[in-house]
mmCIF file of C-alpha atoms in Angstrom:
data_model
loop_
_atom_site.group_PDB
_atom_site.id
_atom_site.type_symbol
_atom_site.label_atom_id
_atom_site.label_comp_id
_atom_site.label_asym_id
_atom_site.label_seq_id
_atom_site.Cartn_x
_atom_site.Cartn_y
_atom_site.Cartn_z
ATOM 1 C CA LEU A 22 22.422 -4.471 19.271
ATOM 2 C CA ARG A 23 20.020 -1.807 20.503
ATOM 3 C CA GLU A 24 18.410 -4.243 22.949
ATOM 4 C CA SER A 25 21.862 -4.906 24.432
ATOM 5 C CA LEU A 26 22.280 -1.241 25.426
ATOM 6 C CA PRO A 27 21.471 0.005 28.932
ATOM 7 C CA PRO A 28 17.707 0.730 29.196
ATOM 8 C CA LYS A 29 18.119 4.515 29.231
ATOM 9 C CA GLN A 30 20.051 4.428 25.962
ATOM 10 C CA ARG A 31 17.678 2.222 23.954
ATOM 11 C CA GLU A 32 15.056 4.749 22.980
ATOM 12 C CA PRO A 33 13.973 6.155 20.598
ATOM 13 C CA SER A 34 16.302 4.135 18.352
ATOM 14 C CA LEU A 35 15.017 0.729 19.460
ATOM 15 C CA SER A 36 11.365 1.527 18.716
ATOM 16 C CA LEU A 37 12.260 3.109 15.387
ATOM 17 C CA GLY A 38 14.218 -0.012 14.486
ATOM 18 C CA ARG A 39 11.190 -2.156 15.332
ATOM 19 C CA ASP A 40 9.015 0.078 13.132
ATOM 20 C CA HIS A 41 11.320 -0.441 10.163
ATOM 21 C CA LEU A 42 11.616 -4.165 10.833
ATOM 22 C CA GLY A 43 7.839 -4.607 11.112
ATOM 23 C CA LEU A 44 7.157 -2.805 7.833
ATOM 24 C CA ASN A 45 9.918 -4.746 6.101
ATOM 25 C CA LEU A 46 8.487 -8.056 7.322
ATOM 26 C CA LEU A 47 5.038 -6.989 6.118
ATOM 27 C CA ALA A 48 6.442 -6.106 2.692
ATOM 28 C CA GLN A 49 8.159 -9.510 2.513
ATOM 29 C CA GLY A 50 4.928 -11.330 3.306
ATOM 30 C CA LYS A 51 6.145 -12.593 6.704
ATOM 31 C CA TYR A 52 2.825 -11.734 8.284
ATOM 32 C CA ALA A 53 3.007 -13.447 11.685
ATOM 33 C CA GLU A 54 6.421 -11.900 12.401
ATOM 34 C CA ALA A 55 5.247 -8.511 11.153
ATOM 35 C CA ASP A 56 2.200 -8.629 13.441
ATOM 36 C CA GLU A 57 4.294 -9.477 16.495
ATOM 37 C CA THR A 58 6.843 -6.733 15.778
ATOM 38 C CA ILE A 59 4.256 -4.032 15.073
ATOM 39 C CA ARG A 60 2.246 -4.947 18.178
ATOM 40 C CA ARG A 61 5.333 -4.852 20.373
ATOM 41 C CA ALA A 62 6.392 -1.427 19.129
ATOM 42 C CA LEU A 63 2.883 -0.045 19.708
ATOM 43 C CA ALA A 64 2.666 -1.526 23.201
ATOM 44 C CA ASP A 65 5.984 0.107 24.144
ATOM 45 C CA THR A 66 4.921 3.572 22.903
ATOM 46 C CA PRO A 67 4.246 5.972 25.802
ATOM 47 C CA ALA A 68 0.844 7.667 25.949
ATOM 48 C CA ASP A 69 2.505 11.110 26.193
ATOM 49 C CA ASP A 70 3.933 10.767 22.660
ATOM 50 C CA PRO A 71 0.765 11.062 20.512
ATOM 51 C CA GLU A 72 2.577 11.392 17.183
ATOM 52 C CA ALA A 73 4.584 8.196 17.697
ATOM 53 C CA ARG A 74 1.455 6.393 18.874
ATOM 54 C CA ALA A 75 -0.564 7.624 15.880
ATOM 55 C CA ARG A 76 2.181 6.505 13.520
ATOM 56 C CA ARG A 77 2.344 3.012 15.038
ATOM 57 C CA LEU A 78 -1.436 2.699 15.066
ATOM 58 C CA GLY A 79 -1.178 3.472 11.356
ATOM 59 C CA TYR A 80 1.266 0.597 10.904
ATOM 60 C CA SER A 81 -1.110 -1.693 12.792
ATOM 61 C CA GLY A 82 -3.989 -0.572 10.585
ATOM 62 C CA ARG A 83 -1.883 -1.207 7.498
ATOM 63 C CA TYR A 84 -1.236 -4.769 8.685
ATOM 64 C CA LEU A 85 -4.947 -5.347 9.350
ATOM 65 C CA HIS A 86 -5.830 -3.967 5.923
ATOM 66 C CA THR A 87 -3.286 -6.243 4.242
ATOM 67 C CA MET A 88 -4.778 -9.253 6.015
ATOM 68 C CA GLY A 89 -8.307 -8.311 4.919
ATOM 69 C CA ASN A 90 -9.621 -7.231 8.339
ATOM 70 C CA HIS A 91 -10.918 -3.913 7.041
ATOM 71 C CA ALA A 92 -13.382 -3.173 9.854
ATOM 72 C CA ARG A 93 -10.623 -3.337 12.469
ATOM 73 C CA ALA A 94 -8.355 -1.346 10.155
ATOM 74 C CA VAL A 95 -10.965 1.450 9.992
ATOM 75 C CA ALA A 96 -11.249 1.525 13.786
ATOM 76 C CA THR A 97 -7.456 1.607 14.160
ATOM 77 C CA PHE A 98 -6.988 4.479 11.686
ATOM 78 C CA GLN A 99 -9.777 6.426 13.409
ATOM 79 C CA GLU A 100 -8.097 5.903 16.783
ATOM 80 C CA ALA A 101 -4.850 7.245 15.330
ATOM 81 C CA LEU A 102 -6.518 10.325 13.805
ATOM 82 C CA ALA A 103 -8.237 11.149 17.108
ATOM 83 C CA LEU A 104 -4.844 11.745 18.739
ATOM 84 C CA PRO A 105 -3.483 15.321 18.990
ATOM 85 C CA PHE A 106 -0.443 15.506 16.694
ATOM 86 C CA PRO A 107 0.574 18.321 14.281
ATOM 87 C CA ASN A 108 2.340 16.348 11.508
ATOM 88 C CA PRO A 109 0.433 17.061 8.231
ATOM 89 C CA GLU A 110 2.100 14.230 6.300
ATOM 90 C CA LEU A 111 1.142 11.653 8.916
ATOM 91 C CA LYS A 112 -2.433 12.943 9.029
ATOM 92 C CA LEU A 113 -2.651 12.785 5.231
ATOM 93 C CA SER A 114 -1.364 9.209 5.189
ATOM 94 C CA LEU A 115 -3.797 8.063 7.887
ATOM 95 C CA GLU A 116 -6.787 9.746 6.235
ATOM 96 C CA SER A 117 -5.947 8.109 2.917
ATOM 97 C CA GLN A 118 -5.565 4.657 4.476
ATOM 98 C CA LEU A 119 -8.853 5.136 6.319
ATOM 99 C CA ALA A 120 -10.618 5.968 3.043
ATOM 100 C CA LEU A 121 -9.144 2.893 1.351
ATOM 101 C CA ALA A 122 -10.279 0.621 4.199
ATOM 102 C CA ARG A 123 -13.782 2.128 3.950
ATOM 103 C CA LEU A 124 -13.778 1.345 0.247
ATOM 104 C CA ARG A 125 -13.035 -2.307 1.006
ATOM 105 C CA LEU A 126 -16.060 -2.297 3.338
ATOM 106 C CA GLY A 127 -18.271 -0.966 0.537
ATOM 107 C CA LYS A 128 -18.688 2.522 2.046
ATOM 108 C CA THR A 129 -18.097 4.190 -1.310
ATOM 109 C CA ALA A 130 -19.497 7.659 -0.538
ATOM 110 C CA GLU A 131 -17.282 8.057 2.545
ATOM 111 C CA ALA A 132 -14.349 6.551 0.677
ATOM 112 C CA ARG A 133 -14.675 8.962 -2.265
ATOM 113 C CA GLU A 134 -14.906 11.995 -0.001
ATOM 114 C CA GLY A 135 -11.798 10.919 1.895
ATOM 115 C CA MET A 136 -9.791 9.989 -1.206
ATOM 116 C CA GLU A 137 -10.595 13.161 -3.121
ATOM 117 C CA LYS A 138 -9.617 15.249 -0.104
ATOM 118 C CA ALA A 139 -6.392 13.270 0.319
ATOM 119 C CA ALA A 140 -5.469 13.615 -3.376
ATOM 120 C CA ASN A 141 -6.060 17.385 -3.295
ATOM 121 C CA ASP A 142 -4.202 17.811 -0.001
ATOM 122 C CA ALA A 143 -1.276 15.727 -1.299
ATOM 123 C CA ALA A 144 -1.034 17.793 -4.487
ATOM 124 C CA ALA A 145 -0.825 20.950 -2.368
ATOM 125 C CA LEU A 146 1.573 19.494 0.215
ATOM 126 C CA TYR A 147 3.985 18.077 -2.391
ATOM 127 C CA ALA A 148 3.701 20.865 -4.953
ATOM 128 C CA GLY A 149 7.316 20.792 -6.107
ATOM 129 C CA GLU A 150 9.249 19.088 -8.871
ATOM 130 C CA MET A 151 11.381 17.095 -6.421
ATOM 131 C CA THR A 152 8.476 16.016 -4.187
ATOM 132 C CA ALA A 153 5.550 15.591 -6.621
ATOM 133 C CA PHE A 154 5.967 11.803 -6.719
ATOM 134 C CA HIS A 155 4.869 11.634 -3.058
ATOM 135 C CA ALA A 156 1.341 12.369 -4.299
ATOM 136 C CA ALA A 157 1.291 9.164 -6.403
ATOM 137 C CA PRO A 158 -0.177 6.842 -3.700
ATOM 138 C CA TYR A 159 -3.139 9.183 -3.232
ATOM 139 C CA LEU A 160 -3.870 9.192 -6.958
ATOM 140 C CA ASN A 161 -3.581 5.407 -6.877
ATOM 141 C CA ASN A 162 -6.218 5.188 -4.151
ATOM 142 C CA LEU A 163 -8.555 7.457 -6.095
ATOM 143 C CA GLY A 164 -8.098 5.220 -9.132
ATOM 144 C CA ALA A 165 -8.951 2.185 -6.995
ATOM 145 C CA LEU A 166 -12.225 3.832 -6.059
ATOM 146 C CA ASP A 167 -13.065 4.648 -9.692
ATOM 147 C CA LEU A 168 -12.316 1.044 -10.649
ATOM 148 C CA ALA A 169 -14.524 -0.294 -7.853
ATOM 149 C CA MET A 170 -17.326 1.970 -9.084
ATOM 150 C CA GLY A 171 -17.016 0.637 -12.622
ATOM 151 C CA ASP A 172 -15.333 3.652 -14.228
ATOM 152 C CA ALA A 173 -12.381 1.839 -15.807
ATOM 153 C CA LEU A 174 -11.290 4.730 -18.047
ATOM 154 C CA GLN A 175 -11.160 7.242 -15.178
ATOM 155 C CA ALA A 176 -9.295 4.693 -13.064
ATOM 156 C CA HIS A 177 -6.810 4.117 -15.895
ATOM 157 C CA ALA A 178 -6.099 7.846 -16.088
ATOM 158 C CA ALA A 179 -5.382 8.050 -12.336
ATOM 159 C CA PHE A 180 -3.170 4.946 -12.325
ATOM 160 C CA ALA A 181 -1.255 6.061 -15.420
ATOM 161 C CA GLU A 182 -0.587 9.515 -13.959
ATOM 162 C CA ALA A 183 0.620 8.029 -10.668
ATOM 163 C CA LEU A 184 2.826 5.515 -12.494
ATOM 164 C CA GLN A 185 4.380 8.271 -14.581
ATOM 165 C CA MET A 186 5.170 10.248 -11.412
ATOM 166 C CA LEU A 187 7.011 7.298 -9.881
ATOM 167 C CA GLU A 188 8.871 6.360 -13.049
ATOM 168 C CA GLN A 189 10.127 9.919 -13.483
ATOM 169 C CA SER A 190 11.448 10.008 -9.921
ATOM 170 C CA LEU A 191 12.438 6.394 -9.189
ATOM 171 C CA GLY A 192 13.058 4.876 -12.614
ATOM 172 C CA THR A 193 11.307 2.015 -14.398
ATOM 173 C CA ASP A 194 12.835 -0.814 -12.333
ATOM 174 C CA HIS A 195 11.703 0.124 -8.824
ATOM 175 C CA PRO A 196 9.583 -2.183 -6.608
ATOM 176 C CA SER A 197 7.237 0.708 -5.777
ATOM 177 C CA LEU A 198 5.832 0.362 -9.300
ATOM 178 C CA ILE A 199 4.386 -3.113 -8.629
ATOM 179 C CA PRO A 200 1.011 -2.108 -7.097
ATOM 180 C CA LEU A 201 0.413 0.549 -9.742
ATOM 181 C CA LEU A 202 1.246 -1.808 -12.601
ATOM 182 C CA ASN A 203 -1.209 -4.338 -11.176
ATOM 183 C CA ASN A 204 -3.883 -1.678 -10.845
ATOM 184 C CA LEU A 205 -3.249 -0.290 -14.323
ATOM 185 C CA GLY A 206 -3.595 -3.813 -15.716
ATOM 186 C CA CYS A 207 -6.888 -4.292 -13.867
ATOM 187 C CA ALA A 208 -8.234 -1.028 -15.306
ATOM 188 C CA ASP A 209 -7.283 -2.080 -18.831
ATOM 189 C CA GLN A 210 -8.777 -5.514 -18.229
ATOM 190 C CA ALA A 211 -12.056 -3.987 -17.043
ATOM 191 C CA ALA A 212 -12.110 -1.829 -20.186
ATOM 192 C CA GLY A 213 -11.533 -4.870 -22.412
ATOM 193 C CA ASN A 214 -7.984 -3.859 -23.376
ATOM 194 C CA TYR A 215 -6.506 -7.284 -22.700
ATOM 195 C CA ASP A 216 -3.196 -6.845 -24.545
ATOM 196 C CA SER A 217 -2.379 -3.682 -22.591
ATOM 197 C CA ALA A 218 -3.475 -5.363 -19.376
ATOM 198 C CA GLU A 219 -1.146 -8.286 -19.990
ATOM 199 C CA GLN A 220 1.793 -5.942 -20.604
ATOM 200 C CA SER A 221 1.246 -4.258 -17.233
ATOM 201 C CA PHE A 222 0.782 -7.579 -15.415
ATOM 202 C CA ARG A 223 3.940 -8.998 -17.021
ATOM 203 C CA ARG A 224 5.947 -5.939 -15.942
ATOM 204 C CA ALA A 225 4.628 -6.347 -12.402
ATOM 205 C CA ALA A 226 5.535 -10.064 -12.435
ATOM 206 C CA GLU A 227 9.081 -9.302 -13.616
ATOM 207 C CA LEU A 228 9.604 -6.818 -10.779
ATOM 208 C CA GLN A 229 8.116 -9.271 -8.275
ATOM 209 C CA ALA A 230 10.492 -12.002 -9.424
ATOM 210 C CA LYS A 231 13.343 -9.588 -8.759
ATOM 211 C CA TYR A 232 12.245 -8.114 -5.435
ATOM 212 C CA LEU A 233 9.710 -10.417 -3.722
ATOM 213 C CA PRO A 234 9.701 -14.032 -2.487
ATOM 214 C CA PRO A 235 7.553 -16.499 -4.483
ATOM 215 C CA LEU A 236 4.999 -16.952 -1.674
ATOM 216 C CA HIS A 237 3.764 -13.388 -1.372
ATOM 217 C CA LEU A 238 0.258 -11.940 -1.659
ATOM 218 C CA ARG A 239 1.316 -9.549 -4.449
ATOM 219 C CA VAL A 240 2.831 -12.403 -6.466
ATOM 220 C CA ALA A 241 -0.359 -14.446 -6.090
ATOM 221 C CA GLU A 242 -2.457 -11.434 -7.035
ATOM 222 C CA THR A 243 -0.536 -10.859 -10.262
ATOM 223 C CA ALA A 244 -0.659 -14.568 -11.167
ATOM 224 C CA ARG A 245 -4.422 -14.512 -10.648
ATOM 225 C CA ASN A 246 -4.757 -11.376 -12.776
ATOM 226 C CA LEU A 247 -2.753 -12.947 -15.611
ATOM 227 C CA ALA A 248 -4.900 -16.090 -15.468
ATOM 228 C CA ARG A 249 -8.110 -14.091 -15.555
ATOM 229 C CA ASN A 250 -6.797 -11.986 -18.417
ATOM 230 C CA ALA A 251 -5.904 -15.102 -20.413
ATOM 231 C CA VAL A 252 -9.421 -16.470 -19.934
ATOM 232 C CA LEU A 253 -11.139 -13.201 -20.856
ATOM 233 C CA SER A 254 -8.996 -12.713 -23.947
ATOM 234 C CA GLY A 255 -9.513 -16.314 -25.100
ATOM 235 C CA LYS A 256 -5.831 -17.267 -25.129
ATOM 236 C CA GLN A 257 -4.888 -20.889 -25.695
ATOM 237 C CA ASP A 258 -2.521 -20.907 -22.718
ATOM 238 C CA ALA A 259 -5.270 -19.862 -20.280
ATOM 239 C CA LEU A 260 -5.330 -23.268 -18.557
ATOM 240 C CA ALA A 261 -1.574 -23.146 -17.965
ATOM 241 C CA GLU A 262 -1.917 -19.668 -16.416
ATOM 242 C CA ILE A 263 -4.735 -20.910 -14.158
ATOM 243 C CA ASP A 264 -2.645 -23.902 -13.039
ATOM 244 C CA ARG A 265 0.339 -21.673 -12.288
ATOM 245 C CA ALA A 266 -1.768 -19.230 -10.282
ATOM 246 C CA SER A 267 -3.471 -22.047 -8.361
#
């Protein structure tokens, strides 16, 4: 509908619509369509709108990170942060995503510095009862770093706190809980708490069955985690879990 309008009436609504569509496609696991939509929106962003360009570079970096191209994701987030824009929430989001991409590249010292700064900045920015849950993703990223460094108990504490924030604000049946439940299960698994890990993975799988298509990276990730947990805990149905995940 927006594309059918006269050219002078299309923006900014058309580009905003493409942003939302691209992120929705990415969340659904429709990666080729998401890539095309995100690229198109970025290409149509004028150079004299640095905040919009930084935001869309962030979406592009998020896509690259999802697809496992972490080096290009780092470069894209850095390009976005180099632009002159005043929005503190956007800067916080980009810095956090940059730190997470660095973690995936094994640059743990840089990742920790960035994630700790982002978690502290988020706590200050969202220091209110109605907005505190916005700090949850930054705690989640810090937990991911602790888990990667082998500190399962510290990671569990970060994931549990972030999960509690979201549950208090969004309820216990919200799709935003899926990544945290997966991460909490991984922390318990790393600590040898296999029963607790399975509970978290099962909750994540139930939410995925409700909100995500069967062929989705998150669904595959949870199936893999359940299979691994069954093997580590010595369950008799481990082979069935491996077959299902495969």
